Coordinates of C-alpha atoms in Angstrom, one line a residue:
M1090 CA 86.3 10.0 -37.5
E1091 CA 85.5 6.7 -36.2
N1092 CA 88.2 4.6 -34.5
P1093 CA 88.7 1.1 -36.1
N1094 CA 89.3 -0.5 -32.8
L1095 CA 85.7 0.3 -31.8
N1096 CA 84.3 -2.5 -34.1
P1097 CA 84.7 -5.7 -32.0
N1098 CA 85.0 -9.1 -33.5
P1099 CA 81.5 -10.7 -33.2
E1100 CA 82.8 -14.3 -33.3
A1101 CA 85.2 -13.6 -30.4
N1102 CA 82.6 -11.9 -28.2
Q1103 CA 79.9 -14.5 -28.7
L1104 CA 79.9 -17.5 -26.3
P1105 CA 78.6 -21.1 -27.0
E1106 CA 74.9 -21.5 -26.3
A1107 CA 73.3 -24.1 -24.1
D1108 CA 72.0 -26.0 -27.2
S1109 CA 75.6 -26.5 -28.5
L1110 CA 76.6 -28.4 -25.3
P1111 CA 77.1 -32.2 -25.4
D1112 CA 74.2 -34.6 -24.5
G1113 CA 75.6 -35.2 -20.9
F1114 CA 75.1 -31.5 -20.0
V1115 CA 71.4 -31.3 -20.7
E1116 CA 68.9 -32.6 -18.1
S1117 CA 67.3 -35.8 -19.3
S1118 CA 63.8 -36.9 -18.3
G1119 CA 64.8 -40.6 -18.6
A1120 CA 66.7 -40.7 -15.3
E1121 CA 63.6 -41.4 -13.2
P1122 CA 62.4 -44.6 -15.0
L1123 CA 65.9 -46.0 -14.7
K1124 CA 65.7 -45.5 -10.9
E1125 CA 62.3 -47.1 -10.7
A1126 CA 63.6 -50.1 -12.7
V1127 CA 66.6 -50.5 -10.4
T1128 CA 64.5 -50.4 -7.3
D1129 CA 62.2 -53.1 -8.6
Y1130 CA 65.2 -55.3 -9.5
K1131 CA 66.6 -54.8 -6.1
E1132 CA 63.4 -55.7 -4.3
E1133 CA 63.0 -58.9 -6.4
K1134 CA 66.5 -60.0 -5.5
L1135 CA 66.1 -59.3 -1.8
L1136 CA 62.8 -61.3 -1.6
E1137 CA 64.3 -64.5 -3.1
P1138 CA 66.7 -65.5 -0.3
N1139 CA 63.8 -65.3 2.3
S1140 CA 61.6 -67.7 0.2
R1141 CA 64.1 -70.5 0.4
P1142 CA 62.2 -73.8 1.5
G1143 CA 63.5 -76.6 3.6
V1144 CA 66.8 -75.1 5.0
V1145 CA 67.0 -73.4 8.4
I1146 CA 70.4 -71.6 9.0
E1147 CA 69.9 -70.3 12.6
D1148 CA 69.3 -73.7 14.2
G1149 CA 72.9 -74.7 13.4
G1150 CA 72.1 -78.0 11.5
S1151 CA 69.2 -79.1 13.6
S1152 CA 67.0 -79.7 10.6
S1153 CA 69.6 -81.8 8.8
S1154 CA 70.4 -83.9 11.8
K1155 CA 66.8 -85.1 12.1
L1156 CA 66.9 -87.2 8.9
P1157 CA 69.8 -89.5 9.8
E1158 CA 68.5 -89.9 13.4
T1159 CA 65.4 -91.7 12.1
V1160 CA 67.4 -94.0 9.9
G1161 CA 69.9 -94.7 12.7
D1162 CA 67.1 -95.5 15.2
R1163 CA 65.6 -98.0 12.8
V1164 CA 68.9 -99.7 12.3
E1165 CA 69.5 -99.8 16.0
S1166 CA 66.0 -101.3 16.5
V1167 CA 66.8 -104.0 14.0
A1168 CA 70.1 -104.7 15.8
V1169 CA 68.4 -104.9 19.2
A1170 CA 65.8 -107.2 17.7
N1171 CA 68.5 -109.4 16.4
D1172 CA 70.2 -109.4 19.9
G1173 CA 66.9 -110.2 21.6
A1174 CA 66.1 -113.0 19.2
A1175 CA 69.5 -114.7 19.4
P1176 CA 69.5 -115.8 23.0
G1177 CA 66.0 -117.5 22.6
V1178 CA 67.3 -119.6 19.7
V1179 CA 70.5 -120.5 21.6
H1180 CA 68.5 -121.5 24.7
V1181 CA 66.3 -123.8 22.6
K1182 CA 69.3 -125.4 21.2
E1183 CA 70.9 -125.9 24.5
K1184 CA 67.8 -127.5 25.9
S1185 CA 67.1 -129.6 22.9
V1186 CA 70.7 -130.7 22.0
E1187 CA 73.0 -132.1 24.7
G1188 CA 76.7 -132.9 24.5
E1189 CA 77.9 -132.1 21.0
G1190 CA 75.5 -129.1 20.4
S1191 CA 77.3 -126.9 23.1
Q1192 CA 80.1 -125.9 20.7
T1193 CA 77.8 -124.8 17.9
V1194 CA 75.8 -122.6 20.3
A1195 CA 78.9 -120.7 21.4
S1196 CA 79.9 -120.1 17.8
E1197 CA 76.5 -118.8 16.9
E1198 CA 76.5 -116.4 20.0
T1199 CA 79.8 -114.9 18.9
S1200 CA 78.6 -114.4 15.3
V1201 CA 75.3 -112.7 16.4
A1202 CA 77.1 -110.4 18.8
G1203 CA 79.6 -109.4 16.1
S1204 CA 76.9 -108.7 13.6
S1205 CA 75.0 -106.5 16.1
E1206 CA 78.1 -104.5 16.9
S1207 CA 79.0 -104.0 13.2
N1208 CA 75.4 -102.8 12.6
K1209 CA 75.7 -100.3 15.4
K1210 CA 79.0 -99.0 14.1
E1211 CA 77.7 -98.6 10.6
A1212 CA 74.7 -96.7 11.9
S1213 CA 76.9 -94.3 13.9
E1214 CA 79.2 -93.7 10.9
V1215 CA 76.2 -93.0 8.7
K1216 CA 74.9 -90.5 11.3
R1217 CA 78.2 -88.7 11.6
K1218 CA 78.7 -88.5 7.8
N1219 CA 75.2 -87.1 7.3
V1220 CA 75.7 -84.4 10.0
K1221 CA 79.0 -83.3 8.4
R1222 CA 77.4 -83.0 5.0
T1223 CA 74.6 -80.9 6.3
F1224 CA 77.0 -78.6 8.1
K1225 CA 79.0 -78.2 4.8
S1226 CA 75.9 -77.4 2.8
E1227 CA 74.7 -74.8 5.3
K1228 CA 78.2 -73.1 5.4
E1229 CA 78.2 -72.9 1.6
F1230 CA 74.7 -71.4 1.6
L1231 CA 75.8 -68.8 4.2
E1232 CA 78.8 -67.8 2.1
F1233 CA 76.5 -67.5 -1.0
T1234 CA 74.1 -65.2 0.9
L1235 CA 76.9 -62.9 2.1
K1236 CA 78.4 -62.6 -1.4
Y1237 CA 75.0 -61.8 -2.8
Q1238 CA 74.4 -59.0 -0.2
Q1239 CA 77.9 -57.6 -1.0
V1240 CA 77.0 -57.4 -4.7
I1241 CA 73.8 -55.6 -3.9
S1242 CA 75.5 -53.1 -1.6
E1243 CA 78.1 -52.4 -4.3
R1244 CA 75.4 -51.9 -6.9
D1245 CA 73.5 -49.5 -4.6
S1246 CA 76.7 -47.4 -4.0
A1247 CA 77.3 -47.2 -7.8
I1248 CA 73.8 -46.0 -8.3
A1249 CA 74.2 -43.3 -5.6
V1250 CA 77.5 -42.1 -7.2
R1251 CA 75.8 -41.9 -10.6
D1252 CA 72.9 -39.8 -9.1
K1253 CA 75.5 -37.5 -7.4
L1254 CA 77.4 -37.0 -10.8
E1255 CA 74.1 -36.2 -12.6
S1256 CA 73.3 -33.6 -10.0
L1257 CA 76.8 -32.1 -10.4
C1258 CA 76.3 -32.0 -14.2
R1259 CA 73.1 -30.1 -13.8
E1260 CA 74.7 -27.6 -11.4
L1261 CA 77.5 -27.0 -13.9
Q1262 CA 75.0 -26.5 -16.7
R1263 CA 73.2 -23.9 -14.6
Q1264 CA 76.5 -22.1 -13.8
N1265 CA 77.5 -22.2 -17.5
K1266 CA 74.2 -20.5 -18.5
L1267 CA 74.7 -17.8 -15.8
L1268 CA 78.2 -17.1 -17.1
M1269 CA 77.0 -16.9 -20.7
D1270 CA 74.3 -14.5 -19.7
E1271 CA 76.8 -12.3 -17.9
C1272 CA 79.2 -12.4 -20.9
K1273 CA 76.4 -11.3 -23.2
R1274 CA 75.5 -8.5 -20.9
V1275 CA 79.1 -7.2 -20.6
S1276 CA 79.5 -7.4 -24.4
T1277 CA 76.3 -5.4 -25.0
E1278 CA 77.3 -2.8 -22.5
G1279 CA 80.7 -2.4 -24.1
Q1280 CA 79.2 -2.0 -27.6
N1281 CA 76.8 0.7 -26.3
L1282 CA 79.6 2.6 -24.7
R1283 CA 81.6 2.5 -27.9
L1284 CA 78.6 3.8 -29.9
D1285 CA 78.0 6.6 -27.4
L1286 CA 81.7 7.7 -27.4
S1287 CA 81.8 7.7 -31.2
N1288 CA 78.6 9.7 -31.5
K1289 CA 79.9 12.3 -28.9
F1290 CA 83.2 12.5 -30.8
Q1291 CA 81.5 13.1 -34.1
D1292 CA 79.2 15.8 -32.5
A1293 CA 82.2 17.5 -31.0
I1294 CA 84.1 17.6 -34.4
K1295 CA 81.0 19.1 -36.1
E1296 CA 80.7 21.8 -33.5
V1297 CA 84.4 22.6 -33.8
S1298 CA 84.3 22.8 -37.6
S1299 CA 81.2 25.1 -37.4
K1300 CA 82.9 27.4 -34.9
L1301 CA 86.0 27.6 -37.0
E1302 CA 84.0 28.7 -40.0
E1303 CA 82.1 31.3 -38.0
Q1304 CA 85.0 32.7 -36.0
K1305 CA 88.2 33.0 -38.1
D1306 CA 89.7 35.5 -35.8
E1307 CA 89.9 33.1 -32.9
C1308 CA 91.5 30.4 -35.0
I1309 CA 94.8 30.4 -33.1
S1310 CA 93.2 30.1 -29.7
Q1311 CA 90.9 27.4 -31.0
L1312 CA 93.8 25.6 -32.6
K1313 CA 95.5 25.4 -29.3
E1314 CA 92.3 24.3 -27.7
N1315 CA 91.9 21.7 -30.5
E1316 CA 95.4 20.4 -29.8
M1317 CA 94.5 20.1 -26.1
L1318 CA 91.3 18.3 -27.1
K1319 CA 93.3 16.0 -29.4
T1320 CA 95.6 15.1 -26.5
K1321 CA 92.6 14.5 -24.3
L1322 CA 90.9 12.4 -27.0
K1323 CA 94.1 10.4 -27.4
Q1324 CA 94.2 9.8 -23.7
L1325 CA 90.5 8.7 -23.8
V1326 CA 91.2 6.4 -26.8
D1327 CA 94.2 4.9 -24.9
Q1328 CA 92.1 4.3 -21.9
Y1329 CA 89.4 2.8 -24.0
T1330 CA 91.9 0.4 -25.7
L1331 CA 93.2 -0.6 -22.3
S1332 CA 89.7 -1.4 -21.1
E1333 CA 89.1 -3.4 -24.3
Q1334 CA 92.2 -5.4 -23.6
Q1335 CA 91.2 -6.0 -20.1
H1336 CA 87.8 -7.2 -21.3
A1337 CA 89.4 -9.5 -23.8
Q1338 CA 91.6 -11.0 -21.1
Q1339 CA 88.6 -11.6 -18.9
L1340 CA 86.8 -13.3 -21.8
K1341 CA 89.8 -15.5 -22.4
Q1342 CA 90.0 -16.5 -18.7
K1343 CA 86.3 -17.4 -18.7
S1344 CA 86.7 -19.4 -21.9
L1345 CA 89.6 -21.3 -20.3
E1346 CA 87.4 -22.0 -17.2
L1347 CA 84.7 -23.3 -19.5
Q1348 CA 87.2 -25.6 -21.2
L1349 CA 88.3 -26.9 -17.8
A1350 CA 84.7 -27.6 -16.8
D1351 CA 84.2 -29.4 -20.1
L1352 CA 87.2 -31.6 -19.4
K1353 CA 86.0 -32.4 -15.9
L1354 CA 82.6 -33.4 -17.2
Q1355 CA 84.2 -35.7 -19.8
Q1356 CA 86.1 -37.4 -17.0
H1357 CA 82.9 -37.8 -15.0
E1358 CA 81.2 -39.3 -18.1
E1359 CA 84.0 -41.8 -18.6
K1360 CA 83.8 -42.8 -14.9
L1361 CA 80.0 -43.3 -15.4
K1362 CA 80.6 -45.6 -18.4
Q1363 CA 83.1 -47.7 -16.4
E1364 CA 80.7 -48.0 -13.5
Q1365 CA 77.9 -49.0 -15.9
S1366 CA 80.1 -51.8 -17.4
Q1367 CA 80.9 -53.0 -13.8
M1368 CA 77.1 -53.1 -13.1
K1369 CA 76.6 -55.2 -16.2
L1370 CA 79.2 -57.7 -15.0
Y1371 CA 77.7 -57.8 -11.5
A1372 CA 74.3 -58.5 -13.1
E1373 CA 75.7 -61.4 -15.1
Q1374 CA 77.3 -62.9 -12.0
V1375 CA 74.0 -62.6 -10.1
A1376 CA 72.2 -64.4 -12.9
Q1377 CA 74.7 -67.2 -12.9
L1378 CA 74.4 -67.6 -9.1
L1379 CA 70.6 -67.8 -9.4
A1380 CA 70.9 -70.5 -12.0
T1381 CA 73.2 -72.6 -9.8
E1382 CA 70.7 -72.0 -6.9
K1383 CA 67.9 -73.4 -9.0
N1384 CA 69.9 -76.5 -9.9
L1385 CA 70.7 -77.1 -6.3
R1386 CA 67.1 -76.9 -5.3
L1387 CA 66.1 -79.4 -8.0
Q1388 CA 68.8 -81.8 -6.7
L1389 CA 67.5 -81.4 -3.2
T1390 CA 64.0 -82.3 -4.3
A1391 CA 65.3 -85.3 -6.1
D1392 CA 67.3 -86.4 -3.1
G1393 CA 64.2 -86.0 -0.9
E1394 CA 62.1 -88.2 -3.2
K1395 CA 64.9 -90.9 -3.1
F1396 CA 65.0 -90.7 0.7
Q1397 CA 61.2 -91.2 1.0
Q1398 CA 61.5 -94.2 -1.2
F1399 CA 64.2 -95.6 1.0
Q1400 CA 62.1 -95.0 4.1
E1401 CA 59.2 -96.9 2.5
A1402 CA 61.5 -99.8 1.8
L1403 CA 62.7 -99.8 5.4
L1404 CA 59.1 -99.8 6.7
K1405 CA 58.4 -102.8 4.5
S1406 CA 61.5 -104.6 5.8
N1407 CA 60.5 -103.8 9.4
E1408 CA 57.1 -105.2 8.8
V1409 CA 58.6 -108.4 7.4
F1410 CA 60.9 -108.6 10.4
E1411 CA 58.0 -108.2 12.8
T1412 CA 56.1 -111.0 11.1
F1413 CA 59.2 -113.2 11.3
K1414 CA 59.6 -112.3 15.0
Q1415 CA 56.0 -113.3 15.7
E1416 CA 56.6 -116.7 13.9
I1417 CA 59.7 -117.2 16.1
E1418 CA 57.7 -116.6 19.2
K1419 CA 55.1 -119.0 18.1
M1420 CA 57.8 -121.6 17.5
A1421 CA 59.2 -120.9 20.9
K1422 CA 55.9 -121.6 22.5
S1423 CA 55.5 -124.8 20.5
I1424 CA 59.0 -125.8 21.6
K1425 CA 58.1 -125.3 25.2
E1426 CA 55.0 -127.4 24.8
L1427 CA 57.2 -130.1 23.2
K1428 CA 59.6 -129.9 26.1
K1429 CA 56.8 -130.6 28.5
E1430 CA 55.8 -133.5 26.4
N1431 CA 59.4 -134.8 26.4
T1432 CA 59.5 -134.7 30.2
F1433 CA 56.3 -136.5 30.3
L1434 CA 57.6 -139.1 27.9
K1435 CA 60.8 -139.5 29.8
S1436 CA 58.8 -140.5 32.8
K1437 CA 57.1 -143.1 30.8
C1438 CA 60.4 -144.2 29.0
E1439 CA 61.0 -147.0 31.5
K1440 CA 57.6 -148.5 30.8
S1441 CA 57.8 -149.0 27.0
D1442 CA 60.4 -148.8 24.2
V1443 CA 57.7 -148.0 21.7
T1444 CA 57.2 -144.6 23.3
L1445 CA 61.0 -143.9 23.0
I1446 CA 60.9 -144.6 19.3
E1447 CA 58.0 -142.1 18.9
L1448 CA 59.9 -139.5 20.9
A1449 CA 63.0 -140.0 18.7
D1450 CA 60.8 -139.4 15.6
E1451 CA 59.3 -136.3 17.1
R1452 CA 62.8 -135.0 17.9
E1453 CA 63.9 -135.4 14.3
R1454 CA 60.8 -133.6 13.1
L1455 CA 61.5 -130.7 15.5
K1456 CA 65.1 -130.5 14.3
K1457 CA 63.9 -130.2 10.7
Q1458 CA 61.6 -127.4 11.8
L1459 CA 64.4 -125.6 13.5
E1460 CA 66.6 -125.9 10.4
R1461 CA 63.8 -124.4 8.4
T1462 CA 63.4 -121.5 10.8
R1463 CA 67.2 -120.9 10.8
N1464 CA 67.2 -120.8 7.0
Q1465 CA 64.4 -118.3 7.0
K1466 CA 66.2 -116.2 9.6
E1467 CA 69.4 -116.2 7.4
K1468 CA 67.4 -115.1 4.4
L1469 CA 65.9 -112.2 6.3
E1470 CA 69.3 -111.2 7.6
S1471 CA 70.7 -111.2 4.1
L1472 CA 67.8 -109.0 3.0
C1473 CA 68.4 -106.5 5.8
R1474 CA 72.1 -106.3 4.8
S1475 CA 71.3 -105.7 1.2
L1476 CA 68.9 -102.9 2.2
Q1477 CA 71.6 -101.4 4.4
A1478 CA 74.1 -101.5 1.4
E1479 CA 71.6 -99.8 -0.8
R1480 CA 71.0 -97.1 1.8
K1481 CA 74.8 -96.5 2.0
T1482 CA 75.1 -96.2 -1.8
N1483 CA 72.2 -93.8 -1.9
S1484 CA 73.7 -91.7 0.9
N1485 CA 77.1 -91.6 -0.9
S1486 CA 75.6 -90.7 -4.3
S1487 CA 73.6 -87.8 -3.0
P1488 CA 76.6 -85.8 -1.5
N1489 CA 78.7 -86.6 -4.5
S1490 CA 76.2 -85.0 -6.8
A1491 CA 75.9 -82.0 -4.5
G1492 CA 79.7 -81.5 -4.5
A1493 CA 79.8 -81.6 -8.3
N1494 CA 77.2 -78.9 -8.6
T1495 CA 78.9 -76.7 -6.1
S1496 CA 82.2 -77.0 -8.0
D1497 CA 80.5 -75.9 -11.2
S1498 CA 79.3 -72.6 -9.6
V1499 CA 81.3 -69.4 -10.4
P1500 CA 83.0 -67.6 -7.5
V1501 CA 82.1 -64.0 -6.9

């Protein structure tokens, strides 16, 4: 007789195969191209900050301070030229005009001195403002590079964590396969043992029945022996059932362990998804920062072109001023010659009144020439002032536009 407990449940003994596991447990060949793409992206991002033209961070603002120094030097040269030209004109007026002209000379001296001082103050203020602006722009650029490096380091750490999780998943898959192989081996061994025991039991029963038929005299003794065998068989069956229960408990424990491993893997997959979403956000922020950087570069080029145009205008104004200065020197030479002639005429004044009348006419003519030169000088000064005003407006407009663009940028 066969024991019904010997037929195991095939569905309970069988374990899930490797093909039935979720996609995250199977090794994928698409991990290596992703790494290569990530490394290429990192290298492109690291090369861009080094290719920045026109700004030097280590010098501490030395490159930015050179631009306003050239403009300030030119303004100071104009002021010095005005200071050098004013005493010559005043001296001519003192020599040519006596008595009533002394008061006008003093007023002109004070006005020229005040204008030169105001020009120097304006030049110093322009220098100071330009230096402050360049320092601010360099500080903003340093902060931007630091934030960019932090984003790259966070991205690299996330990639390293992802690689570690993938390696852990592969190890868990390998361990699961080993456990499944062991479970299959144990189940096959148990089935073989059951079959062997059942075959032996059937053979023993056949032998006993044949002996009973052959030996009827020894039935009583054989019955006793059969009872003993039955008890032994019962003990064996009990032991076999206990072993089956133990195997079932072990299988349950292993199934629970597999379920726990599945839950852990699901948690790791969720973490990977969250990290991938964070990586996408970081990539969008980096793209926005690159767009703002391009806009700032375009604005810097436009400001450089405006500054070159302004320098050309200053050069033209300096050339006009030099020509005017040469004309003034020529007039001063002519005035000296006229003074010599006046002294010569004064010596002859006592001889004839006609010569005095001629000298008076020449004096009036010289006054007219002086008035003309003064008018020309005032016109040139007005032109210089207008150029300085335009320079101030240009310098004020360039930092305002830079400040607006920096306020539009998104903080990291």
